[in-house]
Short mmCIF file of C-alpha atoms in Angstrom, two decimals:
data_model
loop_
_atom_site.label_atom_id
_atom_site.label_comp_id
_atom_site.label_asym_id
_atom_site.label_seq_id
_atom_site.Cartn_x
_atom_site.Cartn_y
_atom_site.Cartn_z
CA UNK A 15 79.63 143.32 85.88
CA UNK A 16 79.41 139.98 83.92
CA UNK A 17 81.21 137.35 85.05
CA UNK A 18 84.31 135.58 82.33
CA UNK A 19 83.66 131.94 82.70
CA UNK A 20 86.22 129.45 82.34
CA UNK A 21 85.60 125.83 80.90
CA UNK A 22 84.69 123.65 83.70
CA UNK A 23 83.60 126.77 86.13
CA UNK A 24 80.04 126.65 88.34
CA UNK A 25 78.26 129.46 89.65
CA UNK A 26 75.24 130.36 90.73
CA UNK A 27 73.06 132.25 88.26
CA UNK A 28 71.36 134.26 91.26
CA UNK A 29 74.51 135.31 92.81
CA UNK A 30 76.14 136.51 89.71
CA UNK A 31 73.31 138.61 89.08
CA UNK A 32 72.77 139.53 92.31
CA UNK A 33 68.53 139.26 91.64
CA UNK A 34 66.25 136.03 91.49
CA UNK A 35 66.07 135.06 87.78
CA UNK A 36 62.59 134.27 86.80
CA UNK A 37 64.04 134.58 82.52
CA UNK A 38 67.12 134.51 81.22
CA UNK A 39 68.64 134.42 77.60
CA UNK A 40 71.58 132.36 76.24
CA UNK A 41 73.00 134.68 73.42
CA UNK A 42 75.75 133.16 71.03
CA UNK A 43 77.41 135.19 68.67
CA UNK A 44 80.04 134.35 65.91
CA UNK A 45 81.67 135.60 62.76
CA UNK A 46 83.55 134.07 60.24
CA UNK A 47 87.52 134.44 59.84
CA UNK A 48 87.79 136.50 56.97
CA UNK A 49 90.30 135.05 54.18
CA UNK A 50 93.13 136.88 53.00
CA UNK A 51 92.85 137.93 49.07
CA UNK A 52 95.59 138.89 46.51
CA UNK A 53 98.43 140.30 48.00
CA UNK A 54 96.42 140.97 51.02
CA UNK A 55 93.37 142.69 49.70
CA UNK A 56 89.86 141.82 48.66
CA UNK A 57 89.84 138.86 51.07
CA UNK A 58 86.50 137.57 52.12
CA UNK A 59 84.28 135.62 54.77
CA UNK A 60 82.20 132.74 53.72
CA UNK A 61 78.85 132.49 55.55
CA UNK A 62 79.31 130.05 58.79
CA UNK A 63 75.66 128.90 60.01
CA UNK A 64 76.41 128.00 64.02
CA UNK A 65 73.20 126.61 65.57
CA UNK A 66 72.33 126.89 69.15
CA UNK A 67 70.11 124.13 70.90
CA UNK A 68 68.84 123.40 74.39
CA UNK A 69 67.91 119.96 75.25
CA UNK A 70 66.17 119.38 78.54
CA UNK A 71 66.95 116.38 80.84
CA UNK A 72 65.18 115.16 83.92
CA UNK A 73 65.95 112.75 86.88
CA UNK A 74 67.04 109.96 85.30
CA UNK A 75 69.21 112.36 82.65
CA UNK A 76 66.87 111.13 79.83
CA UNK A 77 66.28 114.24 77.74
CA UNK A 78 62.66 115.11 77.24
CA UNK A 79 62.60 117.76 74.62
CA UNK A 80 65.06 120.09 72.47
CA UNK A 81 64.85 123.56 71.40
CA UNK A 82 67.01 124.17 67.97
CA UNK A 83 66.37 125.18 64.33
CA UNK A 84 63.62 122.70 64.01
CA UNK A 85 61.86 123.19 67.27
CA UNK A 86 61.37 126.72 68.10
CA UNK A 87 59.56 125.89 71.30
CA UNK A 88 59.63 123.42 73.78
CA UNK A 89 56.51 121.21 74.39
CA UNK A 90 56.24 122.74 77.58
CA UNK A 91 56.66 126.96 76.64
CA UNK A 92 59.52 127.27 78.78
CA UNK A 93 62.19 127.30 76.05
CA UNK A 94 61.76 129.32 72.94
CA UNK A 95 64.69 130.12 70.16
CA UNK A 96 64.03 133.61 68.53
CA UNK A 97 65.54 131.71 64.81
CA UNK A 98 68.10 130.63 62.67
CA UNK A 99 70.86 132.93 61.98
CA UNK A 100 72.46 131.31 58.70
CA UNK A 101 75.35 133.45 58.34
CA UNK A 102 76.84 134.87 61.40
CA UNK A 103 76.47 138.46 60.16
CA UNK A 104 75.54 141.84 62.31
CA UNK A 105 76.55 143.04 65.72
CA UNK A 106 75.48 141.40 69.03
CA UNK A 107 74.25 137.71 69.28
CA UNK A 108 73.13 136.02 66.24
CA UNK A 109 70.89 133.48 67.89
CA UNK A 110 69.31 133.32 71.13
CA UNK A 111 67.40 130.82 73.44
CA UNK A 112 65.03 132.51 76.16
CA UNK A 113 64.44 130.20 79.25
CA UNK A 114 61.70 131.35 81.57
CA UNK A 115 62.95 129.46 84.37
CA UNK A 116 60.05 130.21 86.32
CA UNK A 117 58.01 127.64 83.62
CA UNK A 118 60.77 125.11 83.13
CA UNK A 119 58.27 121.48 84.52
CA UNK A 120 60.02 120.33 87.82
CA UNK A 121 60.78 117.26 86.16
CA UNK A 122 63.54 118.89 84.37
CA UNK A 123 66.60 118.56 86.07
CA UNK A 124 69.15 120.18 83.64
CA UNK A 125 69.01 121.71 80.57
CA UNK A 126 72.15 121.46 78.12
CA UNK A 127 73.11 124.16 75.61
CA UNK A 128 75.03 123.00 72.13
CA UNK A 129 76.41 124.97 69.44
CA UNK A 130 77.03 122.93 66.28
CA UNK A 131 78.72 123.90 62.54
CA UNK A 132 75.44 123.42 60.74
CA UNK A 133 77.64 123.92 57.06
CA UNK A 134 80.11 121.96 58.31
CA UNK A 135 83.06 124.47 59.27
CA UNK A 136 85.30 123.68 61.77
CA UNK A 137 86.50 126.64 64.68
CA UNK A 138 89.29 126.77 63.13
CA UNK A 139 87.47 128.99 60.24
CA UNK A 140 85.13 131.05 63.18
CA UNK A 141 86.42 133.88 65.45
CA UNK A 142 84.88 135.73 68.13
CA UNK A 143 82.21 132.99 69.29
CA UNK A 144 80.94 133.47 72.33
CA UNK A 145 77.68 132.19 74.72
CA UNK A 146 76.38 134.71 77.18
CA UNK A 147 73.73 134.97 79.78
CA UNK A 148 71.33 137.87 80.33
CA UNK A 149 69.10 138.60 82.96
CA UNK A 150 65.72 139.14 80.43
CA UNK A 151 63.85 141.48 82.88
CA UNK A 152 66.69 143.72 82.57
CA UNK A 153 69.05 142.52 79.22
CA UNK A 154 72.49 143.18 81.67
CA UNK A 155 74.73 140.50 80.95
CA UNK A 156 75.50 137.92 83.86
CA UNK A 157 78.02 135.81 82.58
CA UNK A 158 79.65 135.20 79.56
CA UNK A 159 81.79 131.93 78.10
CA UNK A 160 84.21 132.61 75.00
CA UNK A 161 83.87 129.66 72.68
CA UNK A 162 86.66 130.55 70.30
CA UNK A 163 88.78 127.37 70.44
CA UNK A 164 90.71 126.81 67.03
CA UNK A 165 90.66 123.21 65.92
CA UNK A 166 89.33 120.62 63.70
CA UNK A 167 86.15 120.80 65.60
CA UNK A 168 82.60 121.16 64.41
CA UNK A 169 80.34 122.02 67.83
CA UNK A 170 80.26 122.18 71.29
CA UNK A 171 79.16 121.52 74.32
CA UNK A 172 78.69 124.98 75.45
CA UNK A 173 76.93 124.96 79.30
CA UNK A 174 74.28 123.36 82.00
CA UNK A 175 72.06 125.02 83.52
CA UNK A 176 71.05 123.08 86.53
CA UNK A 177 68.73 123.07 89.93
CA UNK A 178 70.65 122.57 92.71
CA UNK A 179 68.96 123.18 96.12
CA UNK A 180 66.16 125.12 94.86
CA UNK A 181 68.48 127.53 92.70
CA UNK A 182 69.75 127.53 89.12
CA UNK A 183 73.17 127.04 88.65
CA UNK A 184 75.42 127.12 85.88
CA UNK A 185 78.05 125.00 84.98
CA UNK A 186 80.47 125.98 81.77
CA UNK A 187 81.51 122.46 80.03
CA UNK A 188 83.22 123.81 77.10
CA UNK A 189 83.47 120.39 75.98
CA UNK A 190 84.75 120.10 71.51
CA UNK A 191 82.79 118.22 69.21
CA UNK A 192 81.71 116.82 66.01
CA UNK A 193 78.75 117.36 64.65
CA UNK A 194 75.77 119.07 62.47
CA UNK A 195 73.22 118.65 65.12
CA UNK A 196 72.75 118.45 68.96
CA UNK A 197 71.96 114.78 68.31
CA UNK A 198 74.98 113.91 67.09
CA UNK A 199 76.57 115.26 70.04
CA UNK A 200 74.32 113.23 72.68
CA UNK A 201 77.06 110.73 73.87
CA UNK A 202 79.52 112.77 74.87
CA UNK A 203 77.00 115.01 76.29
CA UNK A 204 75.91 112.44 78.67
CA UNK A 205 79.36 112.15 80.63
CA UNK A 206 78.40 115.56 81.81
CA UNK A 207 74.93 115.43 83.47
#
């Protein structure tokens, strides 16, 4: 059974799964808050394009590479985003980052996940967003962080994933944003490596 995180909550990705993780897969999933039309009827959803990235830190919490859009793949191989979802349509998650933790270079000490209003919406305008993570040897969920937050924000600072005595650990931030990209988001990411 997956664990509900709560912002600002740390566990330990092993324990919750109750397996060493050699893969795992951050999942985010969204959909749009559907407008009311006339009198009720005909309303509609416009098309809300979140975008998940994964920038990797090491020692000296300098990052070293990003996954997004843009980047499918990190430098290394260890990160890989399966694409861009533009619309937030369809059942399950709309965009996903695979980490093969096993392949993640020792010099990376963290690695930071973002989700950020690529059109420009604010949460206010998307429901049901949520970041998971799934065991990939097995797809079973492990934990899972709901995202839906109304306000005038644009992104967030979804999670860490972080070594911590030879394990990976997980830390929910949770933190609101603004911005189209990760990069925009970089100081106030900071404060939380």
């Amino acid at each position: 059974m997956a664990i509900n995180l709560e912002k600002g909550q740390k566990i330990s990705l092993d324990k919750e799964a109750g397996v060493t993780l050699s893969k795992i897969i951050m999942g985010l999933a969204w959909d749009a808050v559907k407008s009311k039309g006339f009198l009720g009827f005909g309303g509609s959803a416009p098309d809300i394009d979140l975008d998940a990235s994964c920038i990797l830190f090491d020692e000296q919490n300098h990052p070293i590479d990003a996954v997004w859009f843009r980047q499918l793949k990190s430098k290394d191989g260890s990160v890989m985003h399966t694409g861009d979802n533009r619309t937030g349509d369809g059942d399950g998650d709309d965009e996903q980052i695979v980490v093969d933790l096993s392949r993640v270079p020792a010099n990376v000490k963290s690695l930071v996940f973002t989700v950020n209003s690529f059109t420009g919406q604010n949460f206010s305008q998307i429901a049901n967003a949520t970041c998971r993570i799934l065991n990939a040897n097995d797809n079973k969920e492990v934990a899972r962080f709901n995202l839906t937050a109304l306000g005038s924000h644009n992104a967030q600072i979804m999670a860490k994933l972080y070594r911590h005595n030879n394990e990976w650990k997980m830390h929910a931030i949770g933190e609101i944003g603004n911005g189209r990209t990760f990069d925009e988001l970089m100081p106030q990411i900071t404060p939380h490596l």
